[in-house]
XYZ file of C-alpha atoms in Angstrom:
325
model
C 6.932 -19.076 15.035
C 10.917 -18.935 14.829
C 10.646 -18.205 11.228
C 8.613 -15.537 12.094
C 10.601 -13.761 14.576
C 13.777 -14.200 12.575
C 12.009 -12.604 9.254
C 10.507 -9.466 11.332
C 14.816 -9.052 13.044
C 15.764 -9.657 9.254
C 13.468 -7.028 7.817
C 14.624 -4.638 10.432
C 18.152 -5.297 10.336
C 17.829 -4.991 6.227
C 15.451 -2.150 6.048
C 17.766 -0.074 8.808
C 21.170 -1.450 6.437
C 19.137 -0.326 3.411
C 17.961 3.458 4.720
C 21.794 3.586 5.758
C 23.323 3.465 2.166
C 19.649 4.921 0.465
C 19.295 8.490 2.105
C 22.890 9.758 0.785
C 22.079 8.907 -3.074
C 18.405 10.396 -2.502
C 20.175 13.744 -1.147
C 22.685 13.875 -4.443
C 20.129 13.128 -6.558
C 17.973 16.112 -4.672
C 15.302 13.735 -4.427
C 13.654 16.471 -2.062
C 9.799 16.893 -1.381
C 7.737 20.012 -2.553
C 5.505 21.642 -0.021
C 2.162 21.804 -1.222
C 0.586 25.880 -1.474
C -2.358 24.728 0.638
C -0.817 22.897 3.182
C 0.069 23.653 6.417
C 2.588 26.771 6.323
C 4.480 25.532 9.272
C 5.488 22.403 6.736
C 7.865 24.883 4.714
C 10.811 24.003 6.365
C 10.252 20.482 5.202
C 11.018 21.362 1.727
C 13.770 19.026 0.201
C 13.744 16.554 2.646
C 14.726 13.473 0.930
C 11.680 11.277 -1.075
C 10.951 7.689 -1.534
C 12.513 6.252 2.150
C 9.785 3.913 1.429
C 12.341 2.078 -0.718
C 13.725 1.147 2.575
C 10.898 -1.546 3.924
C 10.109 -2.075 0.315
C 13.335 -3.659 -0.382
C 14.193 -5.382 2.665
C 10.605 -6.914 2.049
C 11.413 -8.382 -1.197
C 14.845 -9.869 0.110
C 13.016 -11.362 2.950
C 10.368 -12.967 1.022
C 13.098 -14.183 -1.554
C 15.206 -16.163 0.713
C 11.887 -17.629 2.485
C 10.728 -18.923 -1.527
C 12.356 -22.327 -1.212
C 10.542 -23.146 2.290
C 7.319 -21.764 1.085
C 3.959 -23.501 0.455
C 1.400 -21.262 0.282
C 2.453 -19.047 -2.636
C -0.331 -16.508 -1.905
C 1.957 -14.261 -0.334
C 3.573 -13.745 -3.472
C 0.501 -12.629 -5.137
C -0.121 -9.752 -2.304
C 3.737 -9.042 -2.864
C 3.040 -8.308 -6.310
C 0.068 -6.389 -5.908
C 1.459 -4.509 -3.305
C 4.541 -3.437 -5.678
C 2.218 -2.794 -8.423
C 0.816 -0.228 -6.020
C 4.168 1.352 -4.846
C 4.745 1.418 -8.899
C 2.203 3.362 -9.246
C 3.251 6.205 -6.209
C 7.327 5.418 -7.706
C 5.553 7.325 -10.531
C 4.138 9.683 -8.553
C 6.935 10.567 -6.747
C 8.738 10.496 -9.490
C 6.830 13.490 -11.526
C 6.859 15.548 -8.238
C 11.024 15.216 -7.845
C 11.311 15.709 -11.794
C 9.212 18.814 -12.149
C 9.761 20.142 -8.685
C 6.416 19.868 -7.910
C 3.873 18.512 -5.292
C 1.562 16.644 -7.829
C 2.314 14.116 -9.757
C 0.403 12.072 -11.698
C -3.344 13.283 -11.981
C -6.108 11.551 -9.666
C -7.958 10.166 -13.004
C -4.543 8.467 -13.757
C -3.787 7.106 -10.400
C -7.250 5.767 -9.955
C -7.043 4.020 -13.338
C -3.941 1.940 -12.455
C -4.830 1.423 -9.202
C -8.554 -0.390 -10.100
C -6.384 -2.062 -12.998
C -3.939 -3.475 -10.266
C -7.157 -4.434 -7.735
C -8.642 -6.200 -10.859
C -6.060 -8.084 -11.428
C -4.868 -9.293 -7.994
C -8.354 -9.755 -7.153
C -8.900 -12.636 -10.203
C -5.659 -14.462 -9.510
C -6.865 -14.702 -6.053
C -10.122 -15.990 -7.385
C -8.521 -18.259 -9.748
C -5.930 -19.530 -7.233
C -8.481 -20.589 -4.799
C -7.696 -18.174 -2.318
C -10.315 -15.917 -1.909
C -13.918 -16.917 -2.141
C -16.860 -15.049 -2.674
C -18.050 -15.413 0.796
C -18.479 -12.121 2.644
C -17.260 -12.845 5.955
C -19.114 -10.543 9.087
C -16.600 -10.272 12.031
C -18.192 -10.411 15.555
C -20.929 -12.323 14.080
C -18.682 -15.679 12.544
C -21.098 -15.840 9.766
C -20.729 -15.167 5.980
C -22.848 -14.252 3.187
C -22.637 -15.433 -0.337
C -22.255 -13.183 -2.946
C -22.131 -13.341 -6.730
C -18.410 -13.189 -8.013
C -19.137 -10.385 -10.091
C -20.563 -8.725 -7.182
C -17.987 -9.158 -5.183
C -15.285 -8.233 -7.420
C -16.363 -4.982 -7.818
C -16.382 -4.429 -4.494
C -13.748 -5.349 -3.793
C -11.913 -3.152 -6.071
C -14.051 -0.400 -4.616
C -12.612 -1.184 -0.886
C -9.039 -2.160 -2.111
C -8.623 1.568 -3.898
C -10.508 3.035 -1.017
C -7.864 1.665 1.239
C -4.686 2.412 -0.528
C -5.939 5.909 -0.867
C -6.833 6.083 2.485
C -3.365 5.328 3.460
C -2.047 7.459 1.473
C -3.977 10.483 3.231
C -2.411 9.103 6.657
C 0.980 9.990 4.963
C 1.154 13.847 6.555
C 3.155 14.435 9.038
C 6.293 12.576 10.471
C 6.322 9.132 11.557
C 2.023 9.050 11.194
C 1.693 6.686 8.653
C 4.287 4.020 9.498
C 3.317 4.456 13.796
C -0.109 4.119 12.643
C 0.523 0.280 10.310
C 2.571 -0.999 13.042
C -0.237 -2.488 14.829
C -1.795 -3.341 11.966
C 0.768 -5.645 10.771
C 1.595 -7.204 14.236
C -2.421 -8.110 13.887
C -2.412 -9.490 10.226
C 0.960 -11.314 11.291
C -0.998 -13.159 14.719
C -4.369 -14.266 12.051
C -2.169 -14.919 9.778
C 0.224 -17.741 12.311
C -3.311 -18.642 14.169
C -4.959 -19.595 11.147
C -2.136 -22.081 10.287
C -0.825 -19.406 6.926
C 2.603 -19.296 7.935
C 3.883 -18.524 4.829
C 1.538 -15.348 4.327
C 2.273 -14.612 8.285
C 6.106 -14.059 7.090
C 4.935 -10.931 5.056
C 3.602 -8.715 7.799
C 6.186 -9.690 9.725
C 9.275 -8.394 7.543
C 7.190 -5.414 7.212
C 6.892 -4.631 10.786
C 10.709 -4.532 11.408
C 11.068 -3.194 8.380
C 9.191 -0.160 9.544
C 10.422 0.107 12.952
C 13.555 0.549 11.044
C 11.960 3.289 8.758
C 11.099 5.434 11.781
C 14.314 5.801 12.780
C 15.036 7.968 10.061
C 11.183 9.136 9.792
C 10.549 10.341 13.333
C 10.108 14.016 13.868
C 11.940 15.771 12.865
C 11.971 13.260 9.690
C 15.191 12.463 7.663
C 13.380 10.717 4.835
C 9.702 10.534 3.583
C 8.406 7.584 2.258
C 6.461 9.207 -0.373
C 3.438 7.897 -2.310
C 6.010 4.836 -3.250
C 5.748 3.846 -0.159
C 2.520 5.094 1.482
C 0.634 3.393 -1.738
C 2.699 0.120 -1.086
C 1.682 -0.045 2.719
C -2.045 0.102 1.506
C -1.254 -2.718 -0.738
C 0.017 -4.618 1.775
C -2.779 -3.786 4.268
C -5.684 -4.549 1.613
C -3.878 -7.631 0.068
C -3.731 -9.443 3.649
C -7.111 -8.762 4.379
C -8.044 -10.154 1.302
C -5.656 -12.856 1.409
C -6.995 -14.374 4.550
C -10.764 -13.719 3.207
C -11.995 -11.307 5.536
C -12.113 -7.920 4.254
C -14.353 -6.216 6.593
C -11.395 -6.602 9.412
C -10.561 -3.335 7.454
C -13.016 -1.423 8.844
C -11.355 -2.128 12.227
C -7.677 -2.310 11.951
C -8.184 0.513 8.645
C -9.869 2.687 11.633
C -7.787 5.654 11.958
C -7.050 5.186 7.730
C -10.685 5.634 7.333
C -11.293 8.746 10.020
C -8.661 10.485 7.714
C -10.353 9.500 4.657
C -14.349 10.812 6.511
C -12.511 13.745 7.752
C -11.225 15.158 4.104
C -14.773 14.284 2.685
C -16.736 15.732 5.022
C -14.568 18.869 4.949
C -14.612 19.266 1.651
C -18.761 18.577 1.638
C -19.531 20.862 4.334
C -17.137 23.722 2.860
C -19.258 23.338 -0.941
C -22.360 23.276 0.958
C -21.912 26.506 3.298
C -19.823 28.515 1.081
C -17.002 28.581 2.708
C -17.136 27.672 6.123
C -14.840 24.821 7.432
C -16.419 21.897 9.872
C -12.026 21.404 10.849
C -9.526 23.954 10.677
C -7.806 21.607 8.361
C -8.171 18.319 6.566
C -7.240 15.808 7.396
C -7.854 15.141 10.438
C -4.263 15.423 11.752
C -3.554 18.703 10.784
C -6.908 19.871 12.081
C -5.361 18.722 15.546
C -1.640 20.319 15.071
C -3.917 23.576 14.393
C -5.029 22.738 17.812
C -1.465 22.974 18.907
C -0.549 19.591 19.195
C 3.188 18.398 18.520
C 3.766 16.206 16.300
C 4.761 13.470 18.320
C 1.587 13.320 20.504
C -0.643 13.141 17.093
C 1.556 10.448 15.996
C 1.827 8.495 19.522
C -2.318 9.350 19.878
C -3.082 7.734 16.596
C -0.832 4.742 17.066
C -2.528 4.158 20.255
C -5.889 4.215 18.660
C -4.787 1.861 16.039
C -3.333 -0.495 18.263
C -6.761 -0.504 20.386
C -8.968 -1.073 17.352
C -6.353 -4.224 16.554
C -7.254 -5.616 19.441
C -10.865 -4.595 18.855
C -10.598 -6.489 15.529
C -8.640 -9.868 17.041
C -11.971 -10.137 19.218
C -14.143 -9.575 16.705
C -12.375 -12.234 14.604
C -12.036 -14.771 17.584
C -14.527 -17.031 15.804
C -12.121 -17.565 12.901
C -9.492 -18.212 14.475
C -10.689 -21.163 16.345
């Protein structure tokens, strides 16, 4: 447990140290984010705020993880490092085409899916290979599980891995949402993760939760830095990799709660606007602006959401109580 606590105060202290000397080379460069056209109106003034804070956690991650190699014996927490960097590549990239062509899409949706399911594939079959993950479907509340064939499985879980990371990404909107909102999840992951005797793979989630407390410092409304799809992609590496890393991916249906009412909330917005010509089931997708069009601050959608991720944490330590022992 003390290595725990030390690596969260480490990845805070770092990630705060790191945001410190990263936000003045990300204003000379004019790193700056574009407003989309159809986006909220009232996010104009956020033009050319600074892009890709999430270098901040990201980094003080990796250091973290680093000086904790030589103590380590369960290595899997390397493999959901590297996925989970593969996937921050990927919004690096992103961000990277929007701050280059001054512009609020980057790479195309057809490109970004490609990598990501590429990246899923991957991580997914070195887990497999490594012993890690098996290809029994574990049912929280219930403490049973349910073989299924490898192939099977693989492909869904590619399916729920891409799902996720997108679904993070959508969380990304306002200031502070995203980050408030994975707090709680990675205080859970980091509890399974020391109860079920993977120490090592606790250490991860830990980093990353000072690490982000850190981040919001500069993040909270009104926000200094964004993280950008570097960082919003990496977050929903992290979140996906752990779940699959302890074997129990349907946890993401509880602590991926208010990730997935974001995700339902675009869909069915989109659907229901095709399907009546026009009219709009939300006054805007997703979800969170539909509730700043309500007139909430920013804040209280932020501190709201947080709260409701935090309860559905709990929700999901219950449900996993038979697991844990």
């Amino acid at each position: 447990m003390t290595r725990i606590i030390v690596t969260a105060i480490a990845g805070g202290m770092l990630s705060g140290l790191i945001g410190y000397l990263l936000l003045p080379v990300l204003r000379a460069l004019k790193a700056g984010q574009s407003v989309r056209e159809i986006g909220p109106t009232w996010h104009n003034s956020k033009a050319g705020t600074p892009l890709m804070g999430g270098l901040m956690f990201i980094f003080s991650l990796v250091i973290c993880l680093v000086i904790c190699i030589p103590t380590m014996e369960d290595y899997s927490v390397l493999y959901v490092l590297a996925l989970a960097l593969c996937f921050g590549l990927v919004g690096f990239l992103d961000d990277f085409c929007k701050v280059k062509y001054k512009r609020d899409l980057g790479l195309t949706a057809l490109q970004k899916m490609l990598l990501q399911m590429a990246v899923s594939a991957i991580f997914l079959y070195v887990l497999y290979r490594h012993g890690t993950m098996t290809c029994d479907l574990y049912i929280p509340f219930f403490n049973v599980t349910f073989y299924i064939h490898p192939l099977v499985y693989i492909f869904f879980a590619m399916f729920v891995m891409v799902g996720c990371v997108n679904a993070v990404n959508l969380t990304d909107g306002i200031d502070g949402l995203s980050s408030s909102v994975t707090l709680p999840v990675m205080i859970f992951f980091t509890a399974a993760a020391y109860r079920m005797e993977r120490t090592d793979l606790a250490l991860m989630p830990a980093a990353l939760t000072g690490g982000l407390i850190a981040y919001l410092f500069y993040n909270w409304h009104p926000a200094k830095v964004f993280m950008g799809d570097t960082g919003s992609l990496f977050l929903g590496g992290v979140v996906c990799g752990l779940a699959f890393a302890l074997d129990m991916p349907l946890i993401l249906i509880l602590v991926g709660f208010v990730y997935i009412v974001e995700t339902l909330s675009d869909i069915l917005q989109v659907t229901y606007f095709k399907a009546t010509h026009g009219k709009r089931l939300f006054k805007m997708a997703p979800i969170h602006h539909h509730f700043e069009m309500c007139g909430w601050k920013e804040t209280k959608i932020v501190l709201v959401f947080a709260g409701v991720s935090a309860l559905m944490c709990i929700l999901a330590w219950f449900a996993i109580a038979g697991r844990l022992g």
